[in-house]
Amino acid sequence: MEQETITLIVNGVERKVRAGPRTTLLEVLREELGLTGTKEGCGQGHCGSCTVLVDGQAVRSCIYLARRAAGRRVQTIEGLAEEGRLHPLQQAFIDQGAVQCGFCTPGMIMAALSLLEQNPRPGREEVLLTLEPNLCRCTGYSSILRAVLQASGQLSPSEVSPPTLPLYAVGRSLPRPDVRAKVTGQARYAADLRFEGMLYAAVLRSAHAHARVRRLEVSPAHSRPGVVAVLTAGDIPGRRTHGLLRQDWPVLVGEGEKVRYVGDALAVVVAETPAQAEEARSAIAVEYEVLPGGFSPQEALAEGAPQVHTGGNLLKHIRVRKGDVAAGLAQAEVVVEETFRTPTIEHAFLEPEAAVAVPDRSPGQEGVTVYVGSQIPFADRDQIAASLGLPPERVRVVQTTVGGAFGGKEDISVQIHAALAAWKTGRPVKLVLSREESMRVHPKRHATTIHLQVGATREGRLTAVRAEIYGDAGAYASLSEAVMTRTATHAAGPYIVPNVAVDCYAVYTNNPPSGAMRGFGVPQAAFAMETAMDILAERLGLHPLE
């Protein structure tokens, strides 16, 4: 694409940059000017993490073409603090605890700034309407609303600085250690890092939920401009699978092997620019033999069902027994029998998965350092080392700021691919997932079907609980065995129940893998049991709390 030089006035300074007809303002700010405080959460103008001001108006820089900003004033989060003094909005976000992971914070502050410059004392509803397009997964928004009202001088002194107890720590409100970096755009997430000579990776993923790869033709990608390497399963020097509990998840699926969900990785393309890597990825040809799949635990356990893995689709059967359930149900004067279903749930963290891997070629100390926002860096280290065929001490995982996780960044996603690319090319490699890739790749909350029988006396005393639970583990084990064990052990709720029988089945399917998410299997059980208790109370003519 034809590049041209344009002039922007960025944070009061005239800057000349190169931009093509499809270059976004976000790309210019982050990649050319190094202003990484502005984040990319979705790339589609939906989440608001990329919000900046152009001539005082809030715009989504991920879909705002750079050439449109030629000759105009662009203000980013880095331009708010003056000589080390925070802008009132930045200070208010600190005071009100409106910053957690911090990934949405720069965009949120810039959107609020646009409002306050037009209306210095907006009403509560106007603030909410202005910030509605900006997503935050962490805070629940109440603290953000208070921060904007504080910055506009609409909170009382006690609301700005609540009285504290005369204690050293407990009862005293303390700011997060990293909060200043987050409100000024200085916090560094993995996608913000740059190294000399850095390459960029893109991963080719399966288009089918269950299929055998008959042919994987990567030679067309090798000839594309800027391509340095195209890696497939045969390029993995060590173990070709990973997993937290079971190593059943392929790093890359090779010819003759099976893909088990839409998202399995087939090849890693490494190039000089992100655009070149993505363009070369699209040149790879894959021939599949599409196989029938199982897309619910019930389907997958049916006689003659397609086998996701050799050895059967039942990953684990968890049994919980206490007392005599048959006798307990026989004693019951009222029995509630219901089936409950909970869906797969996406974590929706604002920061897509990203990693930068840097090789070390020092003689006798060859290894790799991986910068990543992970929840289990030591498990990452061990799995990366196993796939590279290196001892763990030769792999270093550096924890970057994490833009939300909630359990969704416990499994391997980008870590091994980035490390393999760096190891093979001898240069630093950055791999950042798009929002679409992120939603396909990482494990979700388990979908469940829970059949409950709950027995009680007329006085509301529980006599027995029987539960049959089916959890959708998806294509790979991840943490399903541990998560579904928690579902099973919490199936009867926090109640004194003398007789309990639970049978819980974690089942392989051709859906995306399921793994850790806040509550770790308990919310599904709580939903079912608490709803059953409400039904039981209604039948007994009691208040649910009784």
Coordinates of C-alpha atoms in Angstrom, one line a residue:
M1 CA 0.0 0.0 0.0
E2 CA 1.2 3.5 -0.9
Q3 CA 2.6 5.3 2.2
E4 CA 2.6 9.0 2.6
T5 CA 4.0 11.4 5.2
I6 CA 1.4 13.2 7.3
T7 CA 1.7 15.6 10.2
L8 CA -0.1 15.1 13.5
I9 CA 0.0 17.4 16.5
V10 CA 0.3 14.7 19.3
N11 CA 0.1 15.9 22.9
G12 CA 1.0 19.4 21.7
V13 CA 4.0 18.3 19.7
E14 CA 4.1 18.2 15.9
R15 CA 5.0 14.7 14.6
K16 CA 5.6 13.5 11.1
V17 CA 4.6 9.9 10.5
R18 CA 4.1 7.5 7.6
A19 CA 0.7 6.2 6.9
G20 CA -1.0 4.1 4.2
P21 CA -4.6 4.4 3.1
R22 CA -5.6 1.6 5.7
T23 CA -3.2 2.6 8.5
T24 CA -5.2 3.3 11.7
L25 CA -4.4 6.1 14.1
L26 CA -3.8 3.4 16.7
E27 CA -1.1 1.8 14.7
V28 CA 0.6 5.1 14.2
L29 CA 0.5 6.0 17.9
R30 CA 1.6 2.6 19.1
E31 CA 4.0 1.3 16.4
E32 CA 5.5 4.5 15.0
L33 CA 5.4 6.9 18.0
G34 CA 5.7 4.3 20.8
L35 CA 2.7 5.7 22.7
T36 CA 1.5 2.3 24.0
G37 CA -0.7 3.8 26.7
T38 CA -3.5 3.6 24.1
K39 CA -4.6 -0.1 24.0
E40 CA -6.2 -2.4 21.5
G41 CA -8.8 -4.6 23.0
C42 CA -10.9 -5.6 20.1
G43 CA -9.7 -4.0 16.9
Q44 CA -13.3 -3.3 15.8
G45 CA -14.2 -0.1 17.7
H46 CA -16.4 -1.9 20.2
C47 CA -14.5 -1.9 23.5
G48 CA -13.3 1.7 23.9
S49 CA -9.8 0.8 25.2
C50 CA -8.3 2.6 22.2
T51 CA -10.1 6.0 22.8
V52 CA -8.1 9.1 22.2
L53 CA -9.1 12.7 21.5
V54 CA -8.9 14.3 18.0
D55 CA -9.6 18.0 18.2
G56 CA -11.2 17.4 21.6
Q57 CA -13.6 14.7 20.4
A58 CA -13.3 11.1 21.6
V59 CA -12.6 8.7 18.7
R60 CA -11.9 4.9 18.5
S61 CA -8.4 5.0 17.2
C62 CA -8.4 1.3 16.2
I63 CA -10.9 2.1 13.4
Y64 CA -10.0 5.8 12.8
L65 CA -7.7 6.1 9.8
A66 CA -4.5 7.9 10.5
R67 CA -4.8 10.1 7.4
R68 CA -8.0 11.6 8.8
A69 CA -6.0 13.0 11.7
A70 CA -3.6 14.9 9.4
G71 CA -3.1 18.4 10.7
R72 CA -5.3 17.8 13.7
R73 CA -4.6 17.8 17.5
V74 CA -4.4 14.3 18.9
Q75 CA -4.3 13.8 22.7
T76 CA -3.5 10.5 24.3
I77 CA -3.3 9.3 28.0
E78 CA 0.5 10.2 28.0
G79 CA -0.3 13.9 27.4
L80 CA -2.5 14.4 30.5
A81 CA 0.0 14.7 33.4
E82 CA 2.1 17.9 33.5
E83 CA 5.5 18.0 35.0
G84 CA 4.7 14.9 37.1
R85 CA 1.4 16.3 38.4
L86 CA -1.6 14.1 37.6
H87 CA -4.6 15.4 35.8
P88 CA -7.6 15.6 38.2
L89 CA -9.2 12.7 36.4
Q90 CA -6.2 10.5 36.8
Q91 CA -6.0 11.3 40.5
A92 CA -9.7 10.7 40.9
F93 CA -9.4 7.2 39.4
I94 CA -6.7 6.5 42.0
D95 CA -8.8 8.0 44.9
Q96 CA -11.9 6.1 44.0
G97 CA -10.3 2.7 43.3
A98 CA -11.4 2.9 39.7
V99 CA -8.4 1.0 38.4
Q100 CA -7.9 -2.8 38.6
C101 CA -6.2 -4.5 35.6
G102 CA -5.8 -1.1 34.1
F103 CA -6.2 -2.1 30.4
C104 CA -9.4 -0.1 29.9
T105 CA -8.3 2.8 32.1
P106 CA -6.5 5.0 29.5
G107 CA -9.5 4.8 27.1
M108 CA -12.0 5.3 30.0
I109 CA -10.1 8.4 31.2
M110 CA -9.9 9.9 27.7
A111 CA -13.6 9.4 27.1
A112 CA -14.4 11.1 30.4
L113 CA -12.0 13.9 29.6
S114 CA -13.9 14.6 26.3
L115 CA -17.1 14.9 28.3
L116 CA -15.6 17.2 31.0
E117 CA -14.1 19.5 28.4
Q118 CA -17.6 20.0 26.9
N119 CA -19.5 20.0 30.2
P120 CA -17.4 20.6 33.4
R121 CA -20.3 19.4 35.7
P122 CA -22.2 16.7 34.0
G123 CA -25.0 14.8 35.6
R124 CA -24.8 11.2 36.6
E125 CA -26.8 10.0 33.7
E126 CA -24.7 12.0 31.2
V127 CA -21.5 10.4 32.6
L128 CA -23.1 7.0 32.3
L129 CA -24.2 7.7 28.7
T130 CA -20.7 8.9 27.7
L131 CA -18.9 5.9 29.2
E132 CA -21.4 3.3 28.1
P133 CA -19.4 2.4 24.9
N134 CA -16.3 1.8 27.0
L135 CA -16.1 -1.7 28.5
C136 CA -14.5 -2.6 31.8
R137 CA -14.5 -6.2 33.0
C138 CA -13.0 -5.6 36.5
T139 CA -14.6 -2.7 38.4
G140 CA -18.4 -2.9 37.9
Y141 CA -18.3 0.8 36.8
S142 CA -19.5 2.3 40.1
S143 CA -16.0 3.5 41.1
I144 CA -15.4 4.9 37.6
L145 CA -18.6 6.9 37.9
R146 CA -17.5 8.2 41.3
A147 CA -14.1 9.1 39.8
V148 CA -15.6 11.3 37.1
L149 CA -18.0 13.0 39.5
Q150 CA -15.0 13.7 41.8
A151 CA -13.0 15.1 39.0
S152 CA -15.9 17.4 38.2
G153 CA -16.1 18.6 41.8
Q154 CA -19.4 16.9 42.6
L155 CA -18.4 14.7 45.5
S156 CA -18.3 15.8 49.2
P157 CA -14.9 15.7 50.9
S158 CA -15.9 12.5 52.8
E159 CA -16.7 10.8 49.5
V160 CA -13.3 11.8 48.1
S161 CA -11.3 10.8 51.2
P162 CA -13.4 8.5 53.5
P163 CA -12.4 8.7 57.2
T164 CA -9.9 6.0 58.2
L165 CA -9.6 4.1 61.4
P166 CA -6.4 4.8 63.4
L167 CA -4.8 1.5 62.3
Y168 CA -1.6 0.7 60.5
A169 CA -3.1 -1.3 57.6
V170 CA -6.5 -2.8 58.3
G171 CA -9.2 -0.2 57.8
R172 CA -6.9 2.1 55.9
S173 CA -7.4 2.8 52.2
L174 CA -4.2 2.2 50.3
P175 CA -3.7 2.8 46.6
R176 CA -2.5 -0.1 44.4
P177 CA 1.3 0.0 44.0
D178 CA 1.0 0.0 40.2
V179 CA -1.9 2.4 39.9
R180 CA 0.0 5.5 38.9
A181 CA 1.6 3.7 36.0
K182 CA -1.8 2.5 34.8
V183 CA -3.5 5.9 34.9
T184 CA -0.7 7.6 33.0
G185 CA -0.3 4.9 30.3
Q186 CA 3.1 3.8 31.5
A187 CA 2.2 0.3 32.6
R188 CA 3.6 -2.2 30.2
Y189 CA 1.5 -5.1 29.0
A190 CA 3.1 -7.8 26.8
A191 CA 1.8 -6.3 23.5
D192 CA 3.5 -3.0 24.5
L193 CA 7.0 -4.4 24.5
R194 CA 9.5 -3.9 21.7
F195 CA 13.0 -5.3 21.1
E196 CA 15.7 -4.6 18.5
G197 CA 15.2 -6.8 15.4
M198 CA 11.8 -8.0 16.6
L199 CA 9.7 -10.2 14.3
Y200 CA 6.0 -10.8 14.4
A201 CA 4.1 -14.1 14.4
A202 CA 0.7 -15.2 13.2
V203 CA -0.9 -18.6 13.8
L204 CA -2.9 -20.6 11.3
R205 CA -5.8 -22.4 13.1
S206 CA -8.2 -25.1 12.2
A207 CA -11.3 -24.3 10.3
H208 CA -13.1 -27.4 11.5
A209 CA -14.1 -28.8 14.9
H210 CA -13.1 -32.4 14.1
A211 CA -11.0 -33.4 11.1
R212 CA -7.8 -35.1 10.0
V213 CA -5.2 -33.0 8.3
R214 CA -4.4 -34.7 5.1
R215 CA -2.2 -32.0 3.6
L216 CA -0.6 -28.9 5.0
E217 CA 1.1 -27.0 2.2
V218 CA 3.2 -24.1 3.7
S219 CA 5.5 -23.4 0.7
P220 CA 3.3 -20.6 -0.7
A221 CA 3.8 -18.7 2.6
H222 CA 7.6 -19.0 2.5
S223 CA 7.7 -17.0 -0.7
R224 CA 5.7 -14.1 0.6
P225 CA 7.4 -10.7 1.3
G226 CA 9.0 -10.4 4.7
V227 CA 8.5 -14.0 5.7
V228 CA 11.4 -15.4 7.8
A229 CA 10.1 -18.8 8.9
V230 CA 7.0 -21.0 8.7
L231 CA 6.9 -23.5 11.5
T232 CA 4.9 -26.7 11.7
A233 CA 4.7 -29.7 14.1
G234 CA 8.0 -31.2 12.7
D235 CA 9.9 -28.1 13.9
I236 CA 9.2 -28.7 17.5
P237 CA 12.4 -30.0 19.1
G238 CA 10.8 -31.3 22.3
R239 CA 7.5 -32.5 23.5
R240 CA 4.7 -31.7 21.0
T241 CA 1.8 -31.5 23.5
H242 CA 1.1 -29.3 26.6
G243 CA -1.4 -29.2 29.4
L244 CA -1.7 -28.3 33.1
L245 CA -2.9 -31.7 34.3
R246 CA -2.7 -33.9 31.2
Q247 CA -0.4 -33.2 28.2
D248 CA -3.1 -33.9 25.6
W249 CA -3.2 -30.5 23.8
P250 CA -1.0 -30.3 20.7
V251 CA 1.4 -27.3 20.3
L252 CA 0.9 -27.7 16.5
V253 CA -1.2 -30.3 14.7
G254 CA 0.8 -32.0 12.0
E255 CA -0.1 -33.8 8.7
G256 CA -2.0 -37.1 9.4
E257 CA -3.1 -35.8 12.9
K258 CA -6.5 -34.7 14.1
V259 CA -7.7 -31.2 14.9
R260 CA -10.3 -31.4 17.7
Y261 CA -11.9 -27.9 17.8
V262 CA -12.0 -24.8 15.8
G263 CA -8.9 -23.1 17.1
D264 CA -6.3 -25.9 17.0
A265 CA -3.0 -24.5 15.8
L266 CA -1.4 -25.8 12.5
A267 CA 1.4 -23.5 11.7
V268 CA 3.2 -20.4 12.9
V269 CA 4.3 -17.8 10.4
V270 CA 7.1 -15.4 11.4
A271 CA 7.7 -12.2 9.4
E272 CA 9.1 -8.7 9.6
T273 CA 5.7 -7.0 10.2
P274 CA 2.4 -8.1 11.6
A275 CA 0.7 -7.5 8.2
Q276 CA 3.2 -9.6 6.4
A277 CA 2.7 -12.5 8.8
E278 CA -1.0 -12.4 8.4
E279 CA -0.9 -12.1 4.7
A280 CA 1.5 -15.1 4.4
R281 CA -0.7 -17.1 6.8
S282 CA -3.6 -16.8 4.4
A283 CA -1.5 -18.4 1.7
I284 CA -1.1 -21.7 3.5
A285 CA -3.3 -24.5 2.0
V286 CA -4.9 -27.1 4.2
E287 CA -6.7 -30.2 3.0
Y288 CA -8.9 -31.8 5.6
E289 CA -10.8 -35.0 6.0
V290 CA -13.8 -33.7 8.0
L291 CA -14.9 -36.1 10.7
P292 CA -18.2 -36.3 12.6
G293 CA -18.0 -34.6 16.0
G294 CA -19.6 -34.6 19.5
F295 CA -20.8 -31.2 20.7
S296 CA -22.4 -32.0 24.1
P297 CA -21.5 -34.5 26.8
Q298 CA -24.6 -36.5 26.1
E299 CA -23.7 -36.8 22.4
A300 CA -20.1 -37.7 23.3
L301 CA -21.1 -40.4 25.7
A302 CA -23.7 -42.0 23.4
E303 CA -23.0 -45.5 22.0
G304 CA -21.0 -45.2 18.8
A305 CA -20.2 -41.5 19.3
P306 CA -17.1 -40.1 17.5
Q307 CA -14.0 -40.4 19.7
V308 CA -12.3 -37.1 20.5
H309 CA -9.3 -38.9 22.0
T310 CA -8.2 -42.5 21.9
G311 CA -9.5 -44.2 25.0
G312 CA -13.0 -42.7 25.1
N313 CA -14.7 -39.4 25.7
L314 CA -15.1 -39.8 29.4
L315 CA -12.3 -37.7 30.9
K316 CA -13.2 -38.3 34.6
H317 CA -16.1 -39.6 36.7
I318 CA -16.2 -38.0 40.1
R319 CA -18.2 -39.7 42.8
V320 CA -19.3 -38.2 46.2
R321 CA -21.1 -40.4 48.7
K322 CA -22.4 -39.8 52.2
G323 CA -25.1 -41.8 54.1
D324 CA -27.9 -43.6 52.3
V325 CA -29.5 -41.4 49.6
A326 CA -32.3 -43.9 48.8
A327 CA -33.4 -44.0 52.4
G328 CA -33.1 -40.2 52.7
L329 CA -35.4 -39.6 49.7
A330 CA -37.8 -42.2 51.1
Q331 CA -38.0 -40.3 54.3
A332 CA -38.6 -37.0 52.5
E333 CA -42.1 -35.6 52.6
V334 CA -41.4 -33.3 49.6
V335 CA -38.9 -34.1 46.8
V336 CA -37.9 -31.5 44.2
E337 CA -36.6 -33.1 41.0
E338 CA -35.4 -30.7 38.3
T339 CA -32.8 -30.4 35.6
F340 CA -30.7 -27.3 35.3
R341 CA -28.4 -26.2 32.4
T342 CA -25.7 -23.6 32.5
P343 CA -23.9 -22.3 29.3
T344 CA -20.3 -21.9 28.3
I345 CA -19.1 -18.5 29.4
E346 CA -16.3 -16.3 28.0
H347 CA -14.0 -14.5 30.4
A348 CA -14.1 -11.3 28.4
F349 CA -10.8 -9.9 29.7
L350 CA -10.0 -6.7 27.8
E351 CA -6.4 -7.6 27.0
P352 CA -6.1 -10.3 24.3
E353 CA -3.3 -12.8 24.9
A354 CA 0.2 -11.6 23.9
A355 CA 3.7 -12.7 24.4
V356 CA 7.2 -11.6 23.3
A357 CA 10.0 -14.2 23.3
V358 CA 13.7 -13.2 23.3
P359 CA 16.3 -15.9 22.5
D360 CA 19.6 -16.1 24.4
R361 CA 22.4 -17.5 22.2
S362 CA 25.2 -17.2 24.8
P363 CA 27.4 -20.3 24.5
G364 CA 26.6 -22.9 27.1
Q365 CA 23.6 -20.8 28.3
E366 CA 21.3 -21.1 25.3
G367 CA 17.7 -20.4 26.3
V368 CA 14.8 -18.1 25.9
T369 CA 13.0 -15.4 27.9
V370 CA 9.2 -15.0 27.4
Y371 CA 7.4 -11.9 28.5
V372 CA 3.7 -12.7 29.0
G373 CA 0.7 -11.7 31.1
S374 CA 0.1 -15.2 32.6
Q375 CA -1.6 -16.5 35.8
I376 CA 0.9 -19.4 36.2
P377 CA 4.3 -18.3 35.0
F378 CA 6.2 -21.3 36.5
A379 CA 3.8 -23.7 34.8
D380 CA 4.4 -21.8 31.6
R381 CA 8.2 -22.1 32.1
D382 CA 8.0 -25.9 32.5
Q383 CA 5.7 -26.4 29.4
I384 CA 7.8 -24.1 27.2
A385 CA 11.0 -25.9 28.3
A386 CA 9.5 -29.3 27.5
S387 CA 8.5 -28.3 24.0
L388 CA 11.8 -26.7 23.2
G389 CA 13.7 -29.6 24.7
L390 CA 15.5 -27.4 27.2
P391 CA 16.0 -27.7 30.9
P392 CA 13.6 -25.4 32.9
E393 CA 16.4 -23.3 34.1
R394 CA 17.1 -22.2 30.5
V395 CA 13.6 -20.7 30.2
R396 CA 12.7 -17.5 32.0
V397 CA 9.1 -16.3 32.1
V398 CA 8.7 -12.6 33.0
Q399 CA 5.3 -11.6 34.2
T400 CA 4.1 -8.4 32.5
T401 CA 1.1 -6.4 33.6
V402 CA -2.0 -8.5 33.1
G403 CA -5.0 -6.9 31.4
G404 CA -7.6 -9.2 33.1
A405 CA -7.6 -12.9 33.2
F406 CA -10.2 -14.4 35.7
G407 CA -8.9 -17.9 35.1
G408 CA -8.7 -17.5 31.3
K409 CA -4.9 -17.1 31.2
E410 CA -3.9 -20.2 33.2
D411 CA -3.4 -22.4 30.2
I412 CA -0.8 -22.1 27.4
S413 CA -2.1 -19.9 24.5
V414 CA 0.8 -17.9 22.9
Q415 CA 3.7 -18.7 25.1
I416 CA 5.1 -21.8 23.3
H417 CA 4.4 -20.5 19.8
A418 CA 6.3 -17.3 20.5
A419 CA 9.2 -19.1 22.2
L420 CA 9.4 -21.7 19.4
A421 CA 9.5 -18.9 16.8
A422 CA 12.2 -17.0 18.7
W423 CA 14.2 -20.2 19.2
K424 CA 14.1 -21.1 15.5
T425 CA 14.8 -17.6 14.1
G426 CA 17.3 -16.4 16.7
R427 CA 15.4 -13.1 17.0
P428 CA 12.8 -11.7 19.3
V429 CA 9.3 -12.5 18.3
K430 CA 6.0 -10.9 19.3
L431 CA 2.7 -12.8 19.0
V432 CA -0.6 -11.0 19.8
L433 CA -4.0 -12.7 19.3
S434 CA -6.9 -10.9 17.7
R435 CA -10.1 -10.7 19.7
E436 CA -11.6 -13.4 17.5
E437 CA -8.6 -15.7 18.0
S438 CA -8.7 -15.1 21.7
M439 CA -12.3 -16.1 22.0
R440 CA -11.7 -19.3 20.0
V441 CA -8.5 -20.4 21.7
H442 CA -8.6 -20.1 25.5
P443 CA -10.7 -22.3 27.7
K444 CA -14.1 -21.1 28.9
R445 CA -16.3 -21.8 31.9
H446 CA -17.8 -25.3 31.7
A447 CA -21.3 -25.7 30.3
T448 CA -23.1 -28.2 32.6
T449 CA -26.3 -30.2 32.8
I450 CA -27.3 -30.9 36.4
H451 CA -30.1 -33.2 37.4
L452 CA -31.0 -32.8 41.1
Q453 CA -33.3 -34.6 43.5
V454 CA -33.6 -32.7 46.8
G455 CA -35.7 -34.2 49.6
A456 CA -36.9 -32.4 52.8
T457 CA -39.4 -32.8 55.7
R458 CA -42.4 -30.5 56.0
E459 CA -40.4 -28.4 58.4
G460 CA -37.8 -27.7 55.7
R461 CA -35.1 -30.0 57.0
L462 CA -33.1 -31.6 54.2
T463 CA -33.0 -35.4 54.1
A464 CA -31.1 -36.1 50.9
V465 CA -29.6 -34.7 47.7
R466 CA -28.9 -36.8 44.6
A467 CA -27.1 -35.1 41.7
E468 CA -26.1 -36.2 38.2
I469 CA -23.8 -33.7 36.5
Y470 CA -22.4 -33.6 33.0
G471 CA -19.6 -31.0 32.4
D472 CA -18.4 -30.1 28.9
A473 CA -14.7 -30.4 29.0
G474 CA -14.2 -29.5 25.4
A475 CA -11.5 -30.8 23.2
Y476 CA -8.6 -30.9 25.8
A477 CA -8.4 -31.6 29.5
S478 CA -7.1 -28.3 30.7
L479 CA -8.3 -28.1 34.4
S480 CA -11.6 -30.0 33.9
E481 CA -10.8 -32.7 36.3
A482 CA -10.1 -30.2 39.1
V483 CA -13.0 -27.9 38.2
M484 CA -15.6 -30.6 37.9
T485 CA -14.4 -32.1 41.2
R486 CA -15.3 -28.7 42.8
T487 CA -18.7 -28.8 41.0
A488 CA -19.3 -32.2 42.5
T489 CA -18.3 -31.5 46.0
H490 CA -20.4 -28.3 46.1
A491 CA -23.5 -29.9 44.5
A492 CA -25.4 -30.1 47.8
G493 CA -24.6 -26.4 48.6
P494 CA -23.6 -25.1 52.1
Y495 CA -26.3 -27.1 53.8
I496 CA -26.3 -29.9 56.4
V497 CA -27.5 -32.8 54.3
P498 CA -27.2 -36.3 56.0
N499 CA -27.4 -38.3 52.7
V500 CA -25.7 -37.3 49.5
A501 CA -24.9 -39.0 46.2
V502 CA -23.2 -37.2 43.4
D503 CA -22.1 -38.5 40.1
C504 CA -20.2 -35.9 38.0
Y505 CA -18.9 -36.6 34.5
A506 CA -16.2 -34.5 32.8
V507 CA -16.6 -35.3 29.1
Y508 CA -14.4 -34.6 26.0
T509 CA -16.3 -32.9 23.2
N510 CA -15.3 -31.0 20.0
N511 CA -16.1 -27.7 21.6
P512 CA -13.4 -25.2 22.7
P513 CA -11.7 -26.5 25.8
S514 CA -13.1 -25.6 29.2
G515 CA -11.0 -24.6 32.2
A516 CA -10.6 -22.2 35.0
M517 CA -13.0 -19.3 35.6
R518 CA -13.9 -17.4 38.7
G519 CA -15.6 -19.7 41.1
F520 CA -13.8 -22.7 39.5
G521 CA -16.9 -25.0 39.0
V522 CA -18.9 -23.8 42.0
P523 CA -21.2 -21.2 40.4
Q524 CA -22.8 -24.0 38.2
A525 CA -23.6 -26.1 41.3
A526 CA -24.7 -23.1 43.3
F527 CA -27.1 -22.0 40.6
A528 CA -28.7 -25.4 40.5
M529 CA -28.9 -26.1 44.2
E530 CA -30.1 -22.6 45.2
T531 CA -32.8 -22.7 42.5
A532 CA -33.9 -26.1 43.8
M533 CA -34.0 -24.6 47.4
D534 CA -36.3 -21.8 46.2
I535 CA -38.6 -24.3 44.5
L536 CA -38.6 -26.4 47.7
A537 CA -39.4 -23.4 49.9
E538 CA -42.3 -22.4 47.6
R539 CA -43.8 -25.9 47.8
L540 CA -43.4 -25.9 51.6
G541 CA -44.9 -22.5 51.9
L542 CA -41.7 -21.2 53.6
H543 CA -39.5 -18.2 52.9
P544 CA -36.3 -19.3 51.1
L545 CA -34.2 -18.1 54.0
E546 CA -36.0 -20.4 56.4

